[in-house]
Amino acid sequence: MALIVQKYGGTSVGDAEKIKNVARRVAQTKDKGNQVVVVVSAMGDTTDELIKLAYSVADRPSDRELDLLLSTGEIVSCTLLAMALEAMGYEAISLTGAQAGIRTDATYSRARIQKVDPERVIGELDKGNIVIVAGFQGVTDEMDITTLGRGGSDTTAVALAVSLGAEVCQIYTDVEGVYTADPRLVPEAKKLAEIGYDEMLELATYGAKVMHPRAVELGELFNVPILVASSFSDSPGTLIHGGASMEVRNKVRGIAHDLDVAKITVVGVPDRPGIAASVFEPLAKANISIDTIVQNASINKITDLTFTVAKSQLKKAMEVVKPIAQSIGARECTSDARLGKVSIIGTGMQNTPGFAARMFGALSGQGINIQLITTSEIRITCIIDEARVKDAVQALHRAFELEIEE
Ligand code: ADP
Ligand code: ASP
Ligand code: MG
C-alpha cells in the first residue's frame, strides 16, 4: 500500500461535473489499495473574483482580511470534493490548511510554510478516509489564516508529500505536463518526459505557471519527485526529479514568459556610495519585491537606476521611490507598466558560448527591442514590450529548434 498525494488545480475542479470527474479519479487511486491525500485549488476563477470583490468594498483591504477571504475559495472546493466522494460511497474528510497542520509565518499573501504537523492527516488516513486538504493556505502561531501566494496549492501538495513521506507528489492540471514553452502560446511546443529540479525552478520562477516555484524548491530540498499530468486524460505527464538532464549539452530545455513586469527608472542619480541602499531599503520595508536591477555606467558622476516590479506593485513602489528620488537629487522618476519578459533556460547552456547571440538574433529578426537583459548560469532573460512577448516566445522556440523531438 502506497501513500499518494495528488493535487488538482482550479480548472480541474471548475464546476460540479469536473469535481465529480476528480472524485472518480481519486476513487480509482483509492481502489488500487493506496492511501490518498488530495489537495485542491479554488474552483475556476474564484480567487480572482474574491480579490475583485474585496477591492469593490475597500480601496486598500487589509492583508489579514484579504487572506482569510481568499482561503474560503479552497474550502468550497475541498468540501464539495469530499461530498462527491461520499456520494459515491467512499469515506472522505475535508480539512482546511489549518486543520491539516500547515503552519506558516505571518507574511500575509505570500506566507511561507514553516512546518507541517501531519498527525490529524495521518489519523484520518489510518481510519480509512480519503483526506481532502484545502490548498494555498495555512495558519500562524496566532491562529490567523494566511495564503501562500498565487499558485500556492502546488506548494501545499509538495509540503504534505514531504511530511507524510509520500514517494511522489502528483500535480494534475489542465495541460498534459511541462512543455518546452506554454502550449497556449506555442502550439508546436513539445511535452517533456522529464526535467531536473534546477531547470524547472528557473522555468517556474520566470513565468511558467504550470508549477509554483516554491513547490519545486521543496521537492528538490527533500528529494520528492513531482509528476505533472492532465486531470482530463491518462497520458504519462512529466516527471520533475533530481537525476534528469545530466550532461545534456548545447540544448535549451524550455522558454518561459511572464507578462507581469513593470519598470521604474530613477533618472539622473548622483553616483556615490549609499544611493542604491537609500532606494532599495525603503522598498524592502514596504514589502515590495524587486526583480531585475540595472545601474548604468556613470557619466560625470550621474547615472540611471532601473529596476522591475510586478505590475500590481508599481503604484505602491512609485509612492515610495518618488520622494526618495527627490531627496537624493535625482532628475526624475519614470515608469512603464507595459512590459514582459522572455527567458531561455537549460543546464546545457552552462559554459557553452553562443546562446545569447542566438537569442538576441532571433529577437532582432522579429524587430523586437530588448530593454534589459539578465542572466544566471542556466538562463538568459530579456525584458521587452509586453505586446511582443508572444512573437518573441514563438521566435525563440523556432530558433532553438525546440519543436524537434530529441
Ligand atoms: P492549475 O490551475 O492546474 O494550477 P495553472 O493555470 O496554474 O493550472 O497552470 C497550468 C497552465 O500553465 C497551463 O494551462 C499553461 O497555459 C501554463 N503554462 C505556462 N508555461 C507552461 C509550460 N512550459 N508547460 C505547461 N504549461 C505551461
Ligand atoms: N487559488 C489560488 C490561486 O488562484 C491558489 C492555486 O490555484 O494554487 O492562485
Ligand atoms: Mg497553478
XYZ file of C-alpha atoms and ligand atoms in Angstrom:
443
model
C 0.000 0.000 0.000
C 1.434 3.342 -1.054
C 0.637 6.806 0.194
C -0.114 9.123 -2.698
C -0.532 12.903 -2.620
C -2.472 14.338 -5.559
C -3.253 17.961 -6.326
C -5.976 19.222 -8.661
C -5.854 22.812 -9.929
C -8.614 25.384 -10.407
C -9.693 24.414 -13.933
C -9.785 20.737 -12.943
C -12.390 21.490 -10.241
C -14.042 24.333 -12.204
C -17.657 23.093 -11.964
C -19.777 20.310 -10.466
C -19.114 17.899 -13.373
C -15.370 18.455 -13.117
C -15.442 17.878 -9.363
C -17.221 14.577 -9.990
C -14.554 13.712 -12.594
C -11.845 14.376 -9.995
C -13.773 12.295 -7.440
C -13.759 9.346 -9.891
C -10.001 9.652 -10.418
C -9.364 9.848 -6.668
C -11.643 6.831 -6.112
C -9.677 4.819 -8.700
C -6.447 5.594 -6.865
C -8.016 4.510 -3.575
C -9.425 1.336 -5.195
C -5.883 0.291 -6.112
C -5.232 -0.037 -2.381
C -3.479 3.291 -1.825
C -3.872 5.791 0.971
C -4.800 9.050 -0.745
C -4.361 12.694 0.255
C -5.819 15.201 -2.218
C -5.046 18.924 -2.319
C -7.424 21.166 -4.257
C -7.346 24.737 -5.566
C -10.345 27.056 -5.628
C -12.879 26.442 -8.418
C -12.051 28.175 -11.729
C -11.539 31.930 -11.317
C -12.811 32.049 -7.725
C -9.622 33.578 -6.306
C -9.654 36.413 -8.884
C -13.335 37.038 -8.194
C -12.784 37.189 -4.434
C -9.950 39.696 -4.940
C -12.225 41.829 -7.134
C -14.947 41.647 -4.504
C -12.549 42.782 -1.784
C -11.490 45.818 -3.830
C -15.102 46.671 -4.539
C -15.745 47.294 -0.843
C -12.368 48.863 0.084
C -9.560 50.679 -1.737
C -6.918 49.012 0.392
C -8.270 45.887 2.066
C -6.004 44.788 4.892
C -3.718 41.853 4.226
C -5.176 39.815 7.074
C -8.775 40.111 5.909
C -7.795 39.503 2.284
C -6.044 36.235 3.165
C -8.937 34.973 5.253
C -11.318 35.825 2.401
C -9.176 34.109 -0.255
C -8.809 30.977 1.856
C -12.564 30.392 1.515
C -12.189 29.542 -2.202
C -10.255 26.362 -1.461
C -12.613 25.464 1.398
C -15.534 25.419 -1.057
C -13.783 23.022 -3.440
C -12.422 20.668 -0.774
C -15.787 20.243 0.923
C -17.531 19.659 -2.427
C -14.971 17.017 -3.416
C -15.431 15.242 -0.072
C -19.218 15.291 -0.592
C -18.868 13.926 -4.142
C -16.719 11.065 -2.832
C -19.185 10.343 -0.010
C -21.993 10.256 -2.579
C -20.004 7.585 -4.453
C -19.813 5.513 -1.282
C -16.253 6.420 -0.236
C -15.171 7.600 3.188
C -13.664 11.044 2.813
C -12.998 14.051 5.018
C -12.119 17.618 4.069
C -9.650 19.661 6.110
C -8.695 23.333 5.930
C -4.966 24.082 5.743
C -5.003 24.857 9.464
C -6.729 21.556 10.318
C -4.188 19.728 8.159
C -1.369 21.237 10.250
C 0.084 23.640 7.645
C 1.905 26.159 9.874
C 3.225 29.331 8.270
C 4.898 32.609 9.133
C 2.720 35.736 9.248
C 3.644 37.220 5.850
C 0.129 37.613 4.530
C -0.407 36.952 0.808
C 2.899 35.089 0.459
C 3.338 33.221 3.708
C 5.986 30.532 3.872
C 5.330 27.110 5.348
C 7.422 26.695 8.486
C 6.350 23.180 9.334
C 3.598 20.663 8.791
C 2.074 18.869 11.783
C 0.765 15.775 9.997
C -0.913 13.999 12.969
C -4.509 14.814 12.010
C -3.996 13.775 8.365
C -2.275 10.542 9.435
C -5.068 9.842 11.933
C -7.730 10.244 9.238
C -5.794 8.053 6.769
C -5.492 5.379 9.456
C -9.277 5.450 9.867
C -9.535 4.651 6.134
C -10.530 8.125 4.992
C -9.525 9.817 1.777
C -8.214 13.146 3.069
C -9.011 16.282 1.055
C -6.958 19.339 2.021
C -7.691 22.946 1.053
C -4.595 24.169 -0.814
C -2.910 27.600 -0.785
C -3.431 28.285 2.948
C -2.002 27.824 6.380
C -2.190 29.165 9.900
C 0.191 31.256 12.010
C 1.152 30.611 15.632
C -1.502 33.246 16.499
C -4.141 31.178 14.659
C -4.540 33.711 11.858
C -5.179 32.291 8.396
C -2.559 33.028 5.714
C -2.226 32.301 1.998
C 0.936 31.098 0.247
C 0.924 33.294 -2.890
C -0.828 32.791 -6.228
C -0.490 29.224 -7.450
C 0.414 28.111 -3.925
C -1.687 24.933 -3.814
C 1.198 23.150 -5.561
C 3.350 24.045 -2.553
C 0.739 22.719 -0.105
C 0.789 19.414 -2.002
C 4.568 19.027 -2.049
C 4.841 20.066 1.633
C 2.305 17.377 2.563
C 4.119 14.802 0.393
C 7.356 15.652 2.221
C 5.884 15.487 5.706
C 3.929 12.275 5.047
C 6.882 10.576 3.336
C 4.996 10.066 0.052
C 7.022 8.564 -2.779
C 5.756 11.029 -5.349
C 3.596 14.133 -5.480
C 1.176 14.153 -8.423
C 0.101 17.556 -9.752
C -2.938 17.271 -12.033
C -3.724 20.250 -14.212
C -5.276 21.399 -17.499
C -2.270 20.533 -19.706
C -0.565 17.153 -20.123
C 2.709 18.060 -18.449
C 5.580 20.531 -18.663
C 6.190 21.693 -22.232
C 9.112 23.379 -23.982
C 7.003 26.583 -23.801
C 3.456 27.474 -22.757
C 1.413 25.308 -25.169
C -1.238 28.051 -25.278
C 1.288 30.395 -26.910
C 3.261 27.855 -28.910
C 1.068 25.104 -30.392
C 4.162 23.169 -31.556
C 5.611 23.057 -28.012
C 6.744 19.560 -27.012
C 5.882 17.810 -23.779
C 8.982 16.875 -21.785
C 9.088 13.327 -20.365
C 11.293 14.538 -17.522
C 13.059 17.646 -16.284
C 15.529 18.390 -13.477
C 14.585 20.452 -10.432
C 17.041 23.232 -11.361
C 15.621 23.754 -14.823
C 12.027 23.514 -13.590
C 12.743 26.015 -10.842
C 14.074 28.579 -13.346
C 11.146 27.941 -15.711
C 8.638 28.387 -12.879
C 10.358 31.424 -11.372
C 10.473 33.121 -14.770
C 6.803 32.609 -15.538
C 5.924 29.007 -16.474
C 2.784 28.967 -14.379
C 2.372 25.198 -14.516
C 4.298 24.818 -11.211
C 4.607 27.132 -8.214
C 8.365 27.820 -7.813
C 8.364 27.112 -4.086
C 6.825 23.681 -4.693
C 9.768 22.842 -6.952
C 12.200 24.186 -4.343
C 10.652 21.970 -1.642
C 10.694 18.937 -3.943
C 14.390 19.481 -4.590
C 15.259 20.099 -0.951
C 13.604 16.871 0.220
C 14.146 14.921 -2.993
C 10.457 14.232 -3.646
C 9.749 13.594 -7.345
C 6.839 15.602 -8.754
C 4.685 14.275 -11.586
C 2.814 16.908 -13.633
C -0.023 15.405 -15.679
C -3.512 16.068 -17.005
C -6.612 15.644 -14.860
C -8.616 15.041 -18.043
C -6.574 12.273 -19.711
C -4.333 9.371 -18.795
C -1.253 10.408 -20.758
C 2.020 9.951 -18.867
C 2.937 13.561 -17.976
C 6.315 14.997 -16.960
C 8.447 13.805 -14.046
C 10.374 16.527 -12.222
C 13.239 14.891 -10.378
C 16.885 15.110 -9.423
C 18.563 12.827 -11.936
C 17.252 14.365 -15.140
C 19.214 16.085 -17.878
C 22.747 15.268 -16.717
C 25.367 16.324 -19.226
C 22.877 17.324 -21.894
C 24.914 19.815 -23.857
C 24.091 22.542 -26.317
C 20.401 22.459 -25.665
C 17.865 24.933 -24.410
C 15.292 22.996 -22.379
C 12.446 25.465 -22.477
C 11.222 29.034 -22.903
C 9.406 30.865 -20.101
C 7.499 34.107 -20.376
C 5.941 36.482 -17.879
C 3.586 39.353 -18.660
C 3.633 40.744 -15.133
C 6.553 43.175 -15.443
C 6.697 46.910 -14.723
C 9.831 49.053 -14.810
C 10.863 52.066 -12.752
C 13.822 54.275 -13.709
C 15.308 56.855 -11.394
C 16.934 59.202 -13.903
C 19.998 61.352 -13.227
C 21.059 59.862 -9.883
C 24.288 61.138 -8.293
C 26.791 58.242 -8.421
C 28.004 57.958 -4.832
C 28.063 55.260 -2.135
C 24.791 54.634 -0.319
C 22.431 55.715 -3.098
C 21.254 52.191 -4.003
C 20.678 51.389 -0.337
C 18.645 54.566 0.143
C 16.323 53.496 -2.701
C 16.014 49.768 -2.013
C 15.836 49.702 1.801
C 12.510 51.601 1.956
C 11.143 49.405 -0.863
C 12.023 46.291 1.140
C 10.393 47.806 4.224
C 7.231 48.413 2.196
C 7.272 44.676 1.334
C 7.818 45.304 -2.388
C 9.750 42.575 -4.229
C 12.288 43.858 -6.708
C 13.329 41.707 -9.621
C 15.889 42.911 -12.157
C 18.155 45.817 -11.128
C 20.374 47.626 -13.616
C 22.588 50.652 -12.998
C 24.250 52.335 -15.966
C 27.924 53.289 -16.011
C 28.036 56.890 -14.794
C 28.848 59.877 -16.944
C 30.107 62.902 -14.983
C 29.136 61.125 -11.744
C 25.485 60.908 -12.817
C 23.780 57.594 -13.550
C 20.338 55.985 -14.103
C 18.979 53.283 -11.808
C 16.392 50.918 -13.315
C 14.536 48.059 -11.652
C 11.424 45.960 -12.224
C 8.480 45.052 -10.002
C 5.194 43.167 -10.504
C 2.593 45.367 -12.220
C 0.339 45.171 -9.165
C 3.123 46.709 -7.047
C 4.005 49.578 -9.401
C 1.752 52.194 -7.809
C 2.950 51.430 -4.292
C 6.594 51.315 -5.444
C 6.300 54.726 -7.172
C 4.811 56.202 -4.000
C 7.876 55.001 -2.098
C 10.503 55.917 -4.694
C 9.338 59.382 -5.817
C 10.100 61.214 -2.548
C 13.430 59.386 -2.240
C 14.381 60.340 -5.810
C 13.695 63.952 -4.920
C 15.668 63.826 -1.677
C 18.788 62.326 -3.317
C 18.707 64.940 -6.080
C 17.676 62.676 -8.981
C 16.355 64.419 -12.083
C 13.100 62.430 -12.374
C 11.418 59.101 -11.810
C 9.712 57.343 -14.751
C 7.760 54.102 -15.057
C 6.472 51.723 -17.727
C 3.812 49.149 -16.894
C 3.589 47.535 -20.331
C 6.493 45.110 -20.232
C 7.036 41.384 -20.240
C 9.987 39.037 -20.100
C 11.110 36.044 -22.094
C 13.732 33.584 -20.870
C 15.634 30.683 -22.382
C 16.524 28.014 -19.829
C 18.693 24.908 -19.855
C 21.589 23.368 -17.922
C 23.090 22.544 -21.339
C 23.832 26.258 -21.756
C 26.362 26.300 -18.911
C 29.776 27.365 -20.144
C 28.649 26.985 -23.741
C 29.085 30.113 -25.839
C 26.667 31.325 -28.483
C 23.277 31.040 -26.759
C 22.985 34.742 -26.004
C 23.918 35.730 -29.555
C 21.327 33.319 -30.975
C 18.656 34.653 -28.613
C 19.333 38.301 -29.452
C 19.457 37.430 -33.163
C 16.064 35.716 -33.010
C 14.529 38.739 -31.271
C 16.053 41.282 -33.624
C 14.841 39.153 -36.556
C 11.324 39.998 -35.336
C 12.179 43.672 -34.825
C 11.834 43.254 -31.056
C 13.714 45.783 -28.942
C 15.433 44.446 -25.810
C 15.149 46.830 -22.845
C 17.019 44.914 -20.136
C 18.977 41.658 -20.006
C 19.710 39.409 -17.022
C 21.368 36.027 -16.815
C 22.035 33.121 -14.472
C 24.228 30.103 -15.200
C 21.341 28.302 -16.867
C 19.136 31.196 -18.060
C 19.108 34.319 -20.210
C 16.190 36.746 -19.777
C 15.225 39.729 -21.939
C 12.708 42.351 -20.880
C 10.678 43.588 -23.839
C 7.409 45.296 -24.777
C 4.507 43.140 -23.476
C 2.781 43.291 -26.859
C 5.710 41.418 -28.439
C 6.034 38.610 -25.872
C 4.039 36.080 -27.885
C 6.090 36.732 -31.057
C 9.276 36.514 -29.011
C 8.403 33.155 -27.429
C 7.443 31.698 -30.800
C 10.599 33.019 -32.497
C 12.830 31.663 -29.711
C 11.108 28.285 -29.830
C 11.945 28.095 -33.553
C 15.469 29.484 -33.176
C 16.409 26.810 -30.630
C 14.589 24.079 -32.591
C 12.512 23.000 -29.622
C 9.735 21.652 -31.836
C 12.108 18.893 -32.985
C 11.981 15.649 -30.930
C 15.210 14.861 -29.072
P -3.726 24.863 -12.187
O -4.979 25.670 -12.043
O -3.985 23.425 -12.505
O -2.777 25.052 -11.048
P -2.232 26.733 -13.789
O -3.088 27.625 -14.628
O -1.665 27.287 -12.545
O -3.040 25.396 -13.514
O -1.024 26.167 -14.663
C -1.284 25.490 -15.875
C -1.057 26.427 -17.044
O 0.330 26.750 -17.113
C -1.341 25.832 -18.407
O -2.692 25.963 -18.732
C -0.416 26.600 -19.327
O -1.095 27.608 -20.062
C 0.575 27.281 -18.386
N 1.977 27.052 -18.753
C 2.919 28.031 -18.843
N 4.091 27.524 -19.214
C 3.924 26.186 -19.352
C 4.793 25.126 -19.727
N 6.092 25.320 -20.013
N 4.294 23.862 -19.762
C 2.978 23.649 -19.472
N 2.110 24.622 -19.130
C 2.562 25.878 -19.063
N -6.464 29.533 -5.860
C -5.123 30.064 -5.740
C -4.794 30.904 -6.958
O -5.632 31.077 -7.834
C -4.093 29.020 -5.477
C -3.859 27.998 -6.560
O -4.637 27.912 -7.507
O -2.882 27.247 -6.473
O -3.720 31.431 -7.049
Mg -1.373 26.542 -10.591
